[in-house]
Coordinates of C-alpha atoms and ligand atoms in Angstrom, one line a residue:
M193 CA 24.9 23.5 -6.2
T194 CA 25.0 19.8 -5.8
K195 CA 26.1 19.7 -2.2
P196 CA 25.4 17.8 0.0
A197 CA 25.4 14.2 -1.3
L198 CA 25.1 10.8 0.2
I199 CA 25.6 7.3 -1.1
I200 CA 25.5 4.0 0.8
H201 CA 26.0 0.4 -0.1
G202 CA 25.1 -3.0 1.2
G203 CA 27.7 -5.1 -0.6
F204 CA 26.9 -7.8 -3.2
F205 CA 24.0 -10.2 -2.9
T206 CA 23.1 -13.2 -5.0
E207 CA 19.8 -14.1 -3.3
H208 CA 17.8 -11.2 -4.6
Q209 CA 18.1 -12.6 -8.1
T210 CA 16.1 -15.6 -7.0
D211 CA 14.3 -14.3 -4.0
P212 CA 12.1 -11.2 -4.8
L213 CA 11.1 -10.8 -1.1
M214 CA 14.8 -10.5 -0.1
K215 CA 15.4 -8.0 -2.9
A216 CA 12.4 -5.9 -1.7
Q217 CA 13.7 -6.0 1.9
K218 CA 17.1 -4.8 0.9
Q219 CA 15.7 -2.0 -1.3
Q220 CA 13.5 -0.9 1.5
A221 CA 16.3 -1.0 4.1
L222 CA 18.7 0.9 1.9
L223 CA 16.1 3.5 1.0
R224 CA 15.1 4.0 4.6
I225 CA 18.7 4.4 5.7
V226 CA 19.7 6.8 2.9
R227 CA 16.7 8.9 3.7
E228 CA 17.5 8.9 7.5
G229 CA 21.1 9.7 6.6
W230 CA 20.1 12.5 4.3
E231 CA 18.1 14.1 7.1
Y232 CA 21.0 13.8 9.5
L233 CA 23.4 15.3 6.9
Q234 CA 21.4 18.5 6.8
T235 CA 22.7 19.3 10.3
H236 CA 25.8 17.2 10.7
T237 CA 29.2 16.8 9.0
A238 CA 30.1 14.2 6.4
F239 CA 32.2 12.4 9.0
E240 CA 29.3 12.3 11.5
T241 CA 27.0 11.2 8.8
V242 CA 29.0 8.3 7.5
V243 CA 29.3 6.9 11.0
F244 CA 25.6 7.4 11.6
C245 CA 24.6 5.6 8.4
S246 CA 27.1 2.8 9.1
I247 CA 25.6 2.2 12.5
L248 CA 22.1 1.9 10.9
L249 CA 23.5 -0.6 8.4
E250 CA 25.5 -2.5 11.0
D251 CA 22.4 -2.9 13.1
D252 CA 20.3 -4.3 10.3
P253 CA 20.9 -8.1 10.2
L254 CA 20.3 -8.1 6.4
F255 CA 23.8 -6.9 6.0
N256 CA 27.2 -8.5 6.6
A257 CA 28.5 -6.0 9.1
G258 CA 27.9 -5.7 12.9
T259 CA 24.8 -7.7 13.7
G260 CA 24.5 -10.5 11.1
S261 CA 28.2 -10.6 10.2
Q262 CA 29.4 -13.8 8.6
I263 CA 31.3 -16.5 10.5
Q264 CA 34.9 -17.4 9.9
S265 CA 36.2 -20.9 9.3
D266 CA 36.7 -21.6 13.0
G267 CA 33.1 -20.6 13.9
V268 CA 34.1 -17.1 15.3
T269 CA 32.8 -13.8 13.8
R270 CA 35.5 -11.2 13.4
M271 CA 34.6 -7.8 12.0
S272 CA 36.6 -5.0 10.4
A273 CA 35.7 -1.4 9.9
A274 CA 37.3 1.9 9.0
V275 CA 36.5 5.5 8.6
C276 CA 38.4 8.2 6.7
D277 CA 37.9 11.9 7.3
G278 CA 38.6 13.7 4.1
T279 CA 39.2 17.0 5.8
T280 CA 41.9 15.9 8.3
G281 CA 43.1 13.1 6.1
R282 CA 42.9 10.7 9.1
F283 CA 42.2 7.1 8.5
S284 CA 41.3 4.8 11.5
G285 CA 40.1 1.3 11.8
V286 CA 39.7 -2.0 13.5
I287 CA 40.7 -5.3 12.0
N288 CA 39.2 -8.7 13.1
I289 CA 37.5 -7.4 16.2
E290 CA 35.1 -9.8 18.1
N291 CA 32.0 -9.4 20.2
V292 CA 31.2 -5.7 19.8
K293 CA 28.0 -4.3 18.4
N294 CA 29.3 -1.5 16.2
P295 CA 32.8 -1.8 14.9
I296 CA 32.5 1.5 13.1
L297 CA 32.1 3.3 16.5
I298 CA 35.4 1.9 17.6
A299 CA 37.1 2.8 14.3
S300 CA 35.6 6.3 14.8
R301 CA 36.9 6.5 18.4
L302 CA 40.4 5.7 17.2
Q303 CA 40.4 9.0 15.2
Q304 CA 41.7 10.7 18.4
E305 CA 44.6 8.3 18.9
E306 CA 48.1 8.3 17.7
D307 CA 47.8 4.6 16.9
R308 CA 44.8 4.5 14.7
V309 CA 44.4 1.0 13.2
L310 CA 44.2 -1.8 15.8
G311 CA 43.7 -5.5 15.1
G312 CA 42.4 -8.6 17.0
E313 CA 42.9 -8.7 20.7
G314 CA 44.4 -5.2 20.9
A315 CA 41.3 -3.8 19.2
L316 CA 39.0 -5.7 21.6
K317 CA 41.0 -4.6 24.6
Y318 CA 40.8 -0.9 23.4
A319 CA 37.1 -1.3 22.8
R320 CA 36.4 -2.7 26.3
E321 CA 38.6 0.1 27.9
H322 CA 36.5 2.7 26.1
G323 CA 33.1 1.4 27.2
F324 CA 32.1 -0.9 24.3
D325 CA 30.4 -3.8 26.0
Y326 CA 30.2 -7.5 25.0
Y327 CA 27.8 -8.2 22.2
N328 CA 27.3 -11.3 20.1
P329 CA 26.8 -10.3 16.5
Q330 CA 25.9 -13.8 15.3
T331 CA 22.3 -14.3 14.0
D332 CA 20.5 -17.7 13.6
H333 CA 20.6 -17.1 9.8
R334 CA 24.4 -16.8 9.8
I335 CA 24.8 -19.8 12.1
R336 CA 22.6 -21.9 9.8
E337 CA 24.6 -20.6 6.8
Y338 CA 27.9 -21.5 8.6
E339 CA 26.6 -25.0 9.5
E340 CA 25.6 -25.6 5.9
K341 CA 29.1 -24.5 4.9
R342 CA 27.7 -22.2 2.3
R343 CA 30.8 -20.4 1.2
S344 CA 29.9 -18.2 -1.6
L345 CA 32.3 -15.4 -2.2
I346 CA 29.7 -13.2 -3.7
N347 CA 27.1 -13.6 -1.0
T348 CA 28.7 -11.0 1.2
G349 CA 26.9 -7.8 2.0
T350 CA 29.5 -5.5 3.5
I351 CA 28.3 -2.0 4.2
G352 CA 29.7 1.4 3.2
C353 CA 28.9 5.0 3.1
V354 CA 30.3 8.2 1.5
A355 CA 29.0 11.7 2.3
L356 CA 29.7 15.3 1.2
D357 CA 28.4 17.9 3.6
F358 CA 27.2 21.5 3.2
G359 CA 30.7 22.7 4.1
G360 CA 32.2 20.7 1.3
A361 CA 33.9 18.1 3.5
L362 CA 34.0 14.4 2.4
A363 CA 34.2 11.2 4.5
A364 CA 34.0 7.5 3.8
A365 CA 33.2 4.5 6.1
T366 CA 33.2 0.8 5.5
S367 CA 32.3 -2.1 7.8
T368 CA 32.3 -5.9 7.2
G369 CA 32.0 -9.3 8.7
G370 CA 34.5 -10.4 6.0
K371 CA 34.0 -12.7 3.1
G372 CA 32.8 -15.7 5.1
F373 CA 34.7 -18.9 5.9
E374 CA 38.1 -17.2 5.7
L375 CA 41.2 -18.4 7.4
V376 CA 41.7 -17.1 10.9
G377 CA 44.0 -14.0 10.7
R378 CA 42.9 -13.0 7.1
V379 CA 42.8 -9.3 6.8
S380 CA 39.9 -7.7 4.9
D381 CA 40.4 -4.7 2.5
S382 CA 37.7 -2.8 4.4
A383 CA 40.0 -1.5 7.1
T384 CA 42.7 -0.6 4.6
V385 CA 43.1 2.4 2.2
A386 CA 42.4 0.0 -0.6
G387 CA 38.9 -0.5 0.6
N388 CA 38.0 2.8 2.2
Y389 CA 39.6 6.3 1.6
A390 CA 38.8 9.9 1.4
N391 CA 40.5 13.3 1.0
S392 CA 39.2 16.8 0.2
W393 CA 38.6 15.8 -3.5
C394 CA 36.9 12.4 -3.3
G395 CA 35.6 9.7 -1.0
V396 CA 35.4 6.0 -1.8
S397 CA 34.0 2.8 -0.2
C398 CA 34.6 -0.6 -1.7
T399 CA 33.0 -4.1 -1.5
G400 CA 33.7 -7.4 -3.1
V401 CA 36.6 -9.9 -2.7
G402 CA 39.1 -8.1 -0.4
E403 CA 42.1 -9.7 -2.1
D404 CA 41.1 -8.3 -5.5
I405 CA 40.4 -4.9 -4.0
I406 CA 43.8 -4.8 -2.3
N407 CA 45.5 -6.0 -5.5
G408 CA 43.9 -3.2 -7.3
A409 CA 44.6 -0.6 -4.5
M410 CA 41.2 0.6 -5.5
A411 CA 39.9 3.3 -3.1
A412 CA 43.3 5.0 -2.8
K413 CA 43.8 4.9 -6.6
I414 CA 40.4 6.4 -7.4
V415 CA 40.8 9.1 -4.8
T416 CA 44.4 9.9 -6.1
R417 CA 43.2 10.0 -9.7
V418 CA 40.4 12.4 -9.0
T419 CA 42.8 14.5 -6.9
D420 CA 45.2 14.6 -9.9
G421 CA 42.5 15.8 -12.3
M422 CA 40.6 12.9 -13.7
T423 CA 36.8 13.0 -13.6
L424 CA 35.2 10.6 -11.1
G425 CA 33.8 8.6 -14.1
E426 CA 37.3 8.3 -15.7
A427 CA 38.9 7.3 -12.4
L428 CA 36.4 4.6 -11.8
R429 CA 36.7 3.2 -15.3
K430 CA 40.5 3.2 -15.3
T431 CA 40.7 1.5 -11.9
F432 CA 38.2 -1.1 -12.9
D433 CA 40.0 -1.7 -16.1
E434 CA 43.1 -2.5 -14.0
I435 CA 41.4 -5.3 -12.1
K436 CA 40.2 -7.0 -15.3
P437 CA 43.4 -9.0 -16.0
F438 CA 42.8 -11.0 -12.8
D439 CA 39.0 -11.0 -13.1
G440 CA 38.8 -8.8 -10.0
F441 CA 35.5 -8.9 -8.1
A442 CA 34.7 -5.5 -6.7
G443 CA 32.1 -2.8 -6.3
V444 CA 32.6 0.9 -5.5
I445 CA 30.6 3.9 -4.3
A446 CA 32.1 7.4 -4.5
I447 CA 31.4 11.1 -4.3
D448 CA 33.7 13.9 -5.5
S449 CA 34.1 17.4 -4.1
Y450 CA 31.6 18.7 -6.7
G451 CA 28.9 16.4 -5.5
N452 CA 29.1 14.0 -8.4
I453 CA 28.0 10.5 -7.2
G454 CA 29.7 7.5 -8.7
H455 CA 29.0 3.8 -8.6
Q456 CA 30.7 0.9 -10.6
D457 CA 30.9 -2.8 -10.1
S458 CA 32.6 -5.6 -11.9
H459 CA 29.8 -8.1 -11.5
P460 CA 26.1 -7.8 -11.1
S461 CA 24.1 -7.6 -7.8
M462 CA 25.8 -4.9 -5.9
V463 CA 23.1 -3.1 -3.8
Y464 CA 23.3 0.6 -3.0
A465 CA 21.2 3.8 -2.7
W466 CA 22.0 7.5 -3.1
K467 CA 20.4 10.8 -2.4
N468 CA 21.1 14.5 -3.2
R469 CA 19.1 17.7 -3.7
L470 CA 18.1 16.5 -7.2
G471 CA 16.7 13.1 -6.3
E472 CA 17.3 9.7 -4.9
S473 CA 17.7 6.2 -6.2
V474 CA 18.0 2.6 -5.0
F475 CA 19.4 -0.3 -6.9
D476 CA 17.0 -2.1 -9.1
Ligands
LIG782 N1 35.5 -6.8 1.0 C1 35.1 -7.7 2.1 C2 36.2 -8.6 2.4 O1 36.8 -9.2 1.5 C3 33.9 -8.5 1.8 C4 32.8 -7.7 1.2 O2 33.0 -6.6 0.7 O3 31.7 -8.2 1.1 O4 36.5 -8.8 3.6

């Protein structure tokens, strides 16, 4: 039996190719979080676990989500996050929310609502009304980066998590500070079904250039393909083949209902870690 299973990602990074210290820090962070998440998964559902892991990842300033999120072209940090419960089929999320600590918690809180994806001011108003206090997610590093106008599309570091629990339930969560230096109002893939999706057959979280991920409808397609009978490997390959004509930049983590763990990226330097009963692994 391969249940349960857990995989997390920390987006793409370029620095670790030139900075061995940064690479080691990211490996340690991902390994620590996948191990904590694994412990948690022993007594919690997949849904609870993806939220738990996302909080740990959002709170680590190494990653571009929650604390340490990137800054948009007007100097403001706006974050997006979504969670999808594979059992109920419910997707909920926040788009471009400002000044909160854990966007994934607000996305998760929205599971109970009829209106489950909120953007901008409405998302912030909802957060405040439900006890999420003011928090400034900008770090000195991100402010320096912004001031230097370093706008690399691949230096992102969004976070994501997919889990399969003992009961066979799947869930996926994704949280991002965006691609950095984007136009105000730009909508990331992370809080759409292109970037984050799960049902009872498969769960997927994406990272990379949101426009490419949306063009490829990637998470929803992979989940649909597995639901319709493809293996996870085939579904990943086909979906990545379809973004080749426009040189799509994307990375994916996934788990199917059998506990198979999948990862694929179109470019090098995606960072991720997984764990199941048979072992664990962190990106190299
Ligand atoms: N997909 C995110 C976005 O385009 C960025 C990332 O994954 O790093 O907003």
